[in-house]
Amino acid sequence: FSSFFTCLSSVYQSSMIAHGKVWALFVLRLLRDISITLILYLILSNGISGSALSLAYIYLIVYIVYFMLLAALQSQWLNNFRK
C-alpha cells in the first residue's frame, strides 16, 4: 500500500541529505518509527485488530503524514535557501 509514498519520501530524504539536514532527517525518521510502534501497540493492546492488514494501514497513514511533513519542510528550507 505505502510503496508510492515510501518512494516519494526517499526522494525528499536524499535531498535533505544533500542539503546537510541529516539530523533533522534522523529526528523525523525517529518520530515516524516511534509513531508506527506506538499506534500498533495501542491497536494490539486494545484488541481492536491483530492482523497484518492493520499494520499495512498504519504504515500507509504514517507514511502519508511523513511524506507531507518532508515536502513542507523541504519547500520551507528551499525558500529560505533562495533568499
CSV table of C-alpha atoms in Angstrom, one decimal:
chain,number,residue,atom,x,y,z
A,1,PHE,CA,0.0,0.0,0.0
A,2,SER,CA,2.6,2.5,1.1
A,3,SER,CA,5.2,1.9,-1.6
A,4,PHE,CA,4.2,5.0,-3.6
A,5,PHE,CA,4.7,7.3,-0.6
A,6,THR,CA,7.8,5.5,0.5
A,7,CYS,CA,9.4,6.2,-2.9
A,8,LEU,CA,8.4,9.8,-2.9
A,9,SER,CA,9.7,10.2,0.7
A,10,SER,CA,13.0,8.7,-0.3
A,11,VAL,CA,13.5,11.4,-2.9
A,12,TYR,CA,12.9,14.1,-0.3
A,13,GLN,CA,15.2,12.2,2.1
A,14,SER,CA,18.0,12.3,-0.5
A,15,SER,CA,17.5,16.0,-1.0
A,16,MET,CA,17.7,16.6,2.8
A,17,ILE,CA,20.9,14.6,3.0
A,18,ALA,CA,22.4,16.6,0.1
A,19,HIS,CA,21.5,19.9,1.8
A,20,GLY,CA,23.1,18.8,5.1
A,21,LYS,CA,19.9,18.2,7.0
A,22,VAL,CA,21.0,14.8,8.3
A,23,TRP,CA,20.0,15.4,12.0
A,24,ALA,CA,16.6,16.8,11.0
A,25,LEU,CA,16.0,13.7,8.9
A,26,PHE,CA,17.1,11.5,11.8
A,27,VAL,CA,14.6,13.1,14.1
A,28,LEU,CA,11.8,12.8,11.5
A,29,ARG,CA,12.6,9.1,10.9
A,30,LEU,CA,12.7,8.5,14.7
A,31,LEU,CA,9.3,10.1,15.1
A,32,ARG,CA,7.9,8.1,12.2
A,33,ASP,CA,9.1,4.8,13.6
A,34,ILE,CA,8.0,5.6,17.2
A,35,SER,CA,4.6,6.6,15.9
A,36,ILE,CA,4.2,3.3,14.0
A,37,THR,CA,5.3,1.3,17.0
A,38,LEU,CA,3.0,3.3,19.4
A,39,ILE,CA,-0.1,3.1,17.1
A,40,LEU,CA,0.5,-0.7,16.6
A,41,TYR,CA,0.9,-1.2,20.3
A,42,LEU,CA,-2.3,0.7,21.1
A,43,ILE,CA,-4.3,-1.2,18.5
A,44,LEU,CA,-3.0,-4.6,19.7
A,45,SER,CA,-3.4,-3.8,23.4
A,46,ASN,CA,-7.0,-2.7,23.0
A,47,GLY,CA,-7.8,-5.8,20.9
A,48,ILE,CA,-9.1,-3.8,18.0
A,49,SER,CA,-7.3,-5.8,15.4
A,50,GLY,CA,-4.4,-8.1,15.2
A,51,SER,CA,-3.9,-8.6,11.5
A,52,ALA,CA,-1.1,-7.7,9.2
A,53,LEU,CA,-3.6,-5.6,7.2
A,54,SER,CA,-3.9,-3.2,10.2
A,55,LEU,CA,-0.1,-2.9,10.2
A,56,ALA,CA,-0.2,-2.1,6.5
A,57,TYR,CA,-2.9,0.6,7.1
A,58,ILE,CA,-0.8,2.1,9.9
A,59,TYR,CA,2.2,2.2,7.6
A,60,LEU,CA,0.1,3.9,4.9
A,61,ILE,CA,-1.2,6.6,7.2
A,62,VAL,CA,2.1,7.3,8.8
A,63,TYR,CA,4.0,7.4,5.5
A,64,ILE,CA,1.4,9.8,4.1
A,65,VAL,CA,1.9,12.1,7.1
A,66,TYR,CA,5.7,11.7,6.9
A,67,PHE,CA,5.7,12.5,3.2
A,68,MET,CA,3.6,15.6,3.6
A,69,LEU,CA,5.9,16.7,6.5
A,70,LEU,CA,9.0,16.2,4.4
A,71,ALA,CA,7.5,18.1,1.5
A,72,ALA,CA,6.5,21.0,3.7
A,73,LEU,CA,9.9,21.2,5.4
A,74,GLN,CA,11.8,20.8,2.2
A,75,SER,CA,9.9,23.7,0.5
A,76,GLN,CA,10.4,25.9,3.5
A,77,TRP,CA,14.1,25.2,3.6
A,78,LEU,CA,14.4,25.8,-0.1
A,79,ASN,CA,12.6,29.1,0.2
A,80,ASN,CA,15.0,30.1,2.9
A,81,PHE,CA,18.0,29.0,0.9
A,82,ARG,CA,16.9,31.0,-2.1
A,83,LYS,CA,16.6,34.3,-0.1
